[in-house]
């Protein structure tokens, strides 16, 4: 696991955009295409804007865009992860494909259709994302895997998920843990306690009970990019 502590949200966005650029060039150079899973929420928005500004640095027609999760709302709803990514990034670049989750239909049907789209996109190979961006909530959720309601390991890559507020559709732990690289981006003091608990779990120094701590790619890289405020309770920063 690689942990990077960035000074502030601006530095976090720059490091994230750099990491996407590096992974894209590497994947396109080696395999001819790059599968990128976008995170929802608000933290990644500035990194997406930066990627849009630097659009020329990535060969976007070779990029296939997916989403880690979606809220069950129409694609133009202010809560839609697709809408956020579209406005910040996708309207400004020309990806080879954009595979969104249909938040506007029944969650189980949306999960079934999204899973099929993923499998079709990778066929005849088994699905394996090159880079998955993830955020983390104050309760330790990631994508739409919430404490106590994580769909258990199964053959599924996508599952409906009931969040405290609304229905969602999410990639499963299996799909995340089969990826080549997972990059968490976390900012803000409100997440400091949870981050300390989750990283202790990831490092085997505490229970890996929260969903974010259970994302550990079996044969891939795991990176956590966090800002100084979020890192304030980590042993290496707090001196604990
Ligand atoms: C979502 C997510 C979710 C998010 C975290 C962090 O759709 O809400 O994908 O897992 O990444 O809740 O969200 P913030 O970046 O807004 O804090």
CSV table of C-alpha atoms and ligand atoms in Angstrom, one decimal:
chain,number,residue,atom,x,y,z
A,1,UNK,CA,0.0,0.0,0.0
A,2,UNK,CA,1.3,3.5,-0.9
A,3,UNK,CA,0.2,6.4,1.3
A,4,UNK,CA,0.8,10.0,0.1
A,5,UNK,CA,0.0,13.0,2.2
A,6,UNK,CA,-0.6,16.1,0.2
A,7,UNK,CA,-0.6,19.6,1.6
A,8,UNK,CA,-4.1,20.6,0.6
A,9,UNK,CA,-7.0,19.8,-1.7
A,10,UNK,CA,-5.3,21.6,-4.6
A,11,UNK,CA,-2.2,19.4,-4.3
A,12,UNK,CA,-4.5,16.3,-3.9
A,13,UNK,CA,-6.2,17.1,-7.1
A,14,UNK,CA,-2.9,17.6,-8.9
A,15,UNK,CA,-1.5,14.3,-7.6
A,16,UNK,CA,-4.7,12.5,-8.6
A,17,UNK,CA,-4.7,14.0,-12.2
A,18,UNK,CA,-1.0,13.0,-12.5
A,19,UNK,CA,-1.7,9.5,-11.3
A,20,UNK,CA,-4.6,9.1,-13.9
A,21,UNK,CA,-2.3,10.5,-16.6
A,22,UNK,CA,0.5,8.1,-15.7
A,23,UNK,CA,-1.8,5.0,-15.5
A,24,UNK,CA,-3.5,6.0,-18.8
A,25,UNK,CA,-0.1,6.3,-20.7
A,26,UNK,CA,1.1,3.0,-19.2
A,27,UNK,CA,-2.1,1.0,-20.0
A,28,UNK,CA,-2.4,2.5,-23.5
A,29,UNK,CA,1.3,1.8,-24.2
A,30,UNK,CA,1.0,-1.8,-23.0
A,31,UNK,CA,-2.5,-2.9,-24.0
A,32,UNK,CA,-3.8,-0.2,-26.3
A,33,UNK,CA,-6.6,1.0,-24.1
A,34,UNK,CA,-7.2,2.3,-20.6
A,35,UNK,CA,-10.2,1.5,-18.4
A,36,UNK,CA,-10.9,4.2,-15.8
A,37,UNK,CA,-13.5,3.9,-13.1
A,38,UNK,CA,-14.6,7.3,-11.8
A,39,UNK,CA,-15.5,8.0,-8.2
A,40,UNK,CA,-18.6,10.0,-7.2
A,41,UNK,CA,-19.1,12.5,-4.4
A,42,UNK,CA,-17.5,15.9,-4.4
A,43,UNK,CA,-13.8,15.3,-3.6
A,44,UNK,CA,-12.7,14.2,-7.1
A,45,UNK,CA,-14.3,17.1,-8.9
A,46,UNK,CA,-11.2,19.3,-8.9
A,47,UNK,CA,-9.1,16.5,-10.2
A,48,UNK,CA,-11.6,15.9,-13.0
A,49,UNK,CA,-11.5,19.6,-13.9
A,50,UNK,CA,-7.7,19.5,-14.0
A,51,UNK,CA,-7.9,16.4,-16.3
A,52,UNK,CA,-10.2,18.4,-18.6
A,53,UNK,CA,-7.8,21.3,-18.7
A,54,UNK,CA,-4.9,19.0,-19.5
A,55,UNK,CA,-7.0,17.0,-22.0
A,56,UNK,CA,-4.2,16.9,-24.6
A,57,UNK,CA,-2.0,14.9,-22.3
A,58,UNK,CA,-4.1,11.7,-22.6
A,59,UNK,CA,-5.2,9.9,-25.7
A,60,UNK,CA,-8.9,10.0,-24.7
A,61,UNK,CA,-10.2,7.9,-27.7
A,62,UNK,CA,-8.3,5.0,-26.0
A,63,UNK,CA,-10.0,5.6,-22.7
A,64,UNK,CA,-13.1,3.6,-21.5
A,65,UNK,CA,-14.9,5.3,-18.7
A,66,UNK,CA,-16.9,3.5,-16.0
A,67,UNK,CA,-18.4,4.5,-12.7
A,68,UNK,CA,-17.8,3.0,-9.3
A,69,UNK,CA,-21.3,3.7,-8.1
A,70,UNK,CA,-24.4,5.8,-8.9
A,71,UNK,CA,-27.3,7.2,-6.9
A,72,UNK,CA,-30.7,6.1,-8.2
A,73,UNK,CA,-31.6,9.4,-9.8
A,74,UNK,CA,-31.9,10.6,-13.5
A,75,UNK,CA,-28.6,11.5,-15.2
A,76,UNK,CA,-29.4,15.2,-15.0
A,77,UNK,CA,-30.2,15.2,-11.3
A,78,UNK,CA,-27.8,17.3,-9.2
A,79,UNK,CA,-27.1,14.2,-7.1
A,80,UNK,CA,-26.0,12.1,-10.1
A,81,UNK,CA,-22.4,11.0,-10.1
A,82,UNK,CA,-22.6,10.9,-13.9
A,83,UNK,CA,-23.7,14.5,-14.1
A,84,UNK,CA,-20.8,15.6,-11.9
A,85,UNK,CA,-18.3,13.8,-14.0
A,86,UNK,CA,-19.9,14.9,-17.2
A,87,UNK,CA,-19.8,18.6,-16.3
A,88,UNK,CA,-16.3,18.5,-14.8
A,89,UNK,CA,-14.6,16.2,-17.3
A,90,UNK,CA,-16.6,14.2,-19.9
A,91,UNK,CA,-18.0,17.2,-21.7
A,92,UNK,CA,-14.5,18.4,-22.3
A,93,UNK,CA,-12.8,15.3,-23.6
A,94,UNK,CA,-13.6,12.6,-26.2
A,95,UNK,CA,-13.4,9.2,-24.5
A,96,UNK,CA,-13.6,6.0,-26.6
A,97,UNK,CA,-16.6,5.0,-24.5
A,98,UNK,CA,-18.6,6.1,-21.4
A,99,UNK,CA,-20.4,3.4,-19.6
A,100,UNK,CA,-22.7,4.9,-17.0
A,101,UNK,CA,-25.1,3.3,-14.5
A,102,UNK,CA,-28.7,4.0,-15.4
A,103,UNK,CA,-29.8,5.6,-12.1
A,104,UNK,CA,-33.2,6.4,-13.5
A,105,UNK,CA,-34.4,2.7,-13.7
A,106,UNK,CA,-35.0,0.1,-11.1
A,107,UNK,CA,-31.8,-0.6,-9.1
A,108,UNK,CA,-31.7,-4.3,-9.7
A,109,UNK,CA,-32.3,-3.8,-13.4
A,110,UNK,CA,-29.7,-1.1,-13.5
A,111,UNK,CA,-27.2,-3.3,-11.8
A,112,UNK,CA,-27.9,-6.2,-14.2
A,113,UNK,CA,-27.5,-4.0,-17.2
A,114,UNK,CA,-24.4,-2.3,-16.0
A,115,UNK,CA,-22.7,-5.6,-15.2
A,116,UNK,CA,-23.5,-6.8,-18.7
A,117,UNK,CA,-22.0,-3.6,-20.2
A,118,UNK,CA,-18.9,-4.2,-18.2
A,119,UNK,CA,-18.6,-7.8,-19.2
A,120,UNK,CA,-19.3,-7.0,-22.9
A,121,UNK,CA,-16.7,-4.1,-22.8
A,122,UNK,CA,-13.9,-6.5,-21.8
A,123,UNK,CA,-15.1,-9.7,-23.7
A,124,UNK,CA,-13.5,-12.1,-24.4
A,125,UNK,CA,-11.3,-11.3,-21.4
A,126,UNK,CA,-12.6,-11.3,-17.9
A,127,UNK,CA,-13.3,-7.7,-16.7
A,128,UNK,CA,-10.4,-6.0,-15.0
A,129,UNK,CA,-10.2,-2.2,-14.6
A,130,UNK,CA,-6.9,-0.5,-15.1
A,131,UNK,CA,-7.5,2.2,-12.5
A,132,UNK,CA,-10.4,2.7,-10.0
A,133,UNK,CA,-10.7,6.0,-8.3
A,134,UNK,CA,-12.6,5.8,-5.0
A,135,UNK,CA,-13.7,8.3,-2.3
A,136,UNK,CA,-14.4,7.5,1.3
A,137,UNK,CA,-17.3,8.7,3.5
A,138,UNK,CA,-17.1,9.8,7.1
A,139,UNK,CA,-18.7,6.4,8.0
A,140,UNK,CA,-16.0,4.4,6.1
A,141,UNK,CA,-18.2,3.7,3.1
A,142,UNK,CA,-16.7,3.6,-0.4
A,143,UNK,CA,-18.4,3.5,-3.7
A,144,UNK,CA,-21.9,2.6,-2.4
A,145,UNK,CA,-20.6,-0.1,0.0
A,146,UNK,CA,-21.9,1.1,3.3
A,147,UNK,CA,-21.1,-0.3,6.8
A,148,UNK,CA,-23.4,-3.3,7.5
A,149,UNK,CA,-24.9,-3.4,4.1
A,150,UNK,CA,-22.0,-4.6,1.9
A,151,UNK,CA,-23.3,-7.1,-0.6
A,152,UNK,CA,-21.2,-10.1,0.3
A,153,UNK,CA,-18.6,-11.6,-2.0
A,154,UNK,CA,-20.3,-13.3,-4.9
A,155,UNK,CA,-20.1,-13.8,-8.6
A,156,UNK,CA,-21.5,-10.4,-9.1
A,157,UNK,CA,-19.5,-7.3,-10.2
A,158,UNK,CA,-22.4,-4.9,-9.6
A,159,UNK,CA,-25.1,-4.9,-7.0
A,160,UNK,CA,-27.9,-2.6,-5.8
A,161,UNK,CA,-27.2,-1.0,-2.5
A,162,UNK,CA,-29.4,0.7,0.1
A,163,UNK,CA,-27.6,3.7,1.5
A,164,UNK,CA,-28.9,5.6,4.5
A,165,UNK,CA,-30.5,8.1,2.1
A,166,UNK,CA,-31.4,6.5,-1.2
A,167,UNK,CA,-31.0,3.5,-3.4
A,168,UNK,CA,-27.8,3.2,-5.2
A,169,UNK,CA,-26.0,0.8,-7.5
A,170,UNK,CA,-22.3,-0.1,-6.8
A,171,UNK,CA,-19.4,-2.1,-8.0
A,172,UNK,CA,-18.9,-5.0,-5.6
A,173,UNK,CA,-15.8,-5.7,-3.5
A,174,UNK,CA,-15.0,-8.4,-6.0
A,175,UNK,CA,-14.9,-6.0,-8.9
A,176,UNK,CA,-12.8,-3.5,-7.0
A,177,UNK,CA,-10.4,-6.1,-5.7
A,178,UNK,CA,-9.8,-7.6,-9.2
A,179,UNK,CA,-8.6,-4.2,-10.5
A,180,UNK,CA,-5.0,-3.4,-11.5
A,181,UNK,CA,-4.9,-0.3,-9.4
A,182,UNK,CA,-7.2,1.4,-6.8
A,183,UNK,CA,-6.6,5.0,-5.8
A,184,UNK,CA,-8.5,6.4,-2.9
A,185,UNK,CA,-8.7,10.2,-2.6
A,186,UNK,CA,-9.7,11.6,0.8
A,187,UNK,CA,-9.8,15.2,2.0
A,188,UNK,CA,-10.9,17.1,5.1
A,189,UNK,CA,-10.6,16.9,8.9
A,190,UNK,CA,-14.1,15.4,9.2
A,191,UNK,CA,-12.7,12.2,7.8
A,192,UNK,CA,-9.5,12.0,10.0
A,193,UNK,CA,-10.7,9.6,12.6
A,194,UNK,CA,-12.3,7.2,10.1
A,195,UNK,CA,-9.2,7.4,7.9
A,196,UNK,CA,-7.0,6.4,10.8
A,197,UNK,CA,-9.2,3.4,11.6
A,198,UNK,CA,-9.5,2.3,8.0
A,199,UNK,CA,-5.7,2.5,7.3
A,200,UNK,CA,-5.0,0.6,10.5
A,201,UNK,CA,-7.3,-2.1,9.1
A,202,UNK,CA,-5.6,-2.0,5.7
A,203,UNK,CA,-2.2,-2.4,7.3
A,204,UNK,CA,-3.4,-5.3,9.5
A,205,UNK,CA,-2.9,-3.2,12.7
A,206,UNK,CA,-6.7,-3.2,13.5
A,207,UNK,CA,-9.9,-4.7,12.3
A,208,UNK,CA,-10.6,-4.3,8.6
A,209,UNK,CA,-14.3,-4.0,9.3
A,210,UNK,CA,-15.2,-0.8,7.4
A,211,UNK,CA,-16.0,-1.2,3.7
A,212,UNK,CA,-13.1,1.1,2.6
A,213,UNK,CA,-10.6,-1.1,4.5
A,214,UNK,CA,-11.8,-4.2,2.6
A,215,UNK,CA,-10.7,-2.8,-0.7
A,216,UNK,CA,-7.3,-4.5,-1.2
A,217,UNK,CA,-6.7,-5.6,-4.8
A,218,UNK,CA,-5.5,-9.2,-4.8
A,219,UNK,CA,-3.0,-8.7,-7.6
A,220,UNK,CA,-2.9,-4.9,-8.1
A,221,UNK,CA,-1.7,-1.7,-6.5
A,222,UNK,CA,-3.5,0.1,-3.7
A,223,UNK,CA,-2.8,3.8,-3.2
A,224,UNK,CA,-4.2,6.3,-0.7
A,225,UNK,CA,-3.8,10.0,-1.5
A,226,UNK,CA,-5.0,12.1,1.4
A,227,UNK,CA,-4.7,15.8,2.3
A,228,UNK,CA,-3.0,16.9,5.5
A,229,UNK,CA,-6.3,17.6,7.3
A,230,UNK,CA,-7.6,14.1,6.7
A,231,UNK,CA,-4.2,12.7,7.7
A,232,UNK,CA,-4.1,14.5,11.0
A,233,UNK,CA,-5.0,11.3,13.1
A,234,UNK,CA,-2.6,8.9,11.3
A,235,UNK,CA,0.2,7.7,13.6
A,236,UNK,CA,2.9,9.0,11.3
A,237,UNK,CA,1.4,12.5,11.4
A,238,UNK,CA,-0.1,12.6,14.9
A,239,UNK,CA,3.1,11.0,16.4
A,240,UNK,CA,0.9,8.2,18.0
B,1,LIG,C1,-20.9,8.6,-3.9
B,1,LIG,C2,-19.6,8.0,-3.8
B,1,LIG,C3,-19.0,7.9,-2.4
B,1,LIG,C4,-18.1,9.0,-2.2
B,1,LIG,C5,-17.9,9.3,-0.7
B,1,LIG,C6,-17.1,10.5,-0.5
B,1,LIG,O1,-21.6,8.5,-4.8
B,1,LIG,O2,-21.3,9.3,-2.9
B,1,LIG,O3,-19.0,7.5,-4.8
B,1,LIG,O4,-18.4,6.7,-2.1
B,1,LIG,O5,-16.9,8.8,-2.8
B,1,LIG,O6,-19.2,9.4,-0.1
B,1,LIG,O7,-17.8,11.6,-0.9
B,1,LIG,P1,-17.3,13.1,-0.9
B,1,LIG,O8,-16.1,13.2,-1.8
B,1,LIG,O9,-18.4,13.9,-1.3
B,1,LIG,O10,-16.9,13.3,0.6
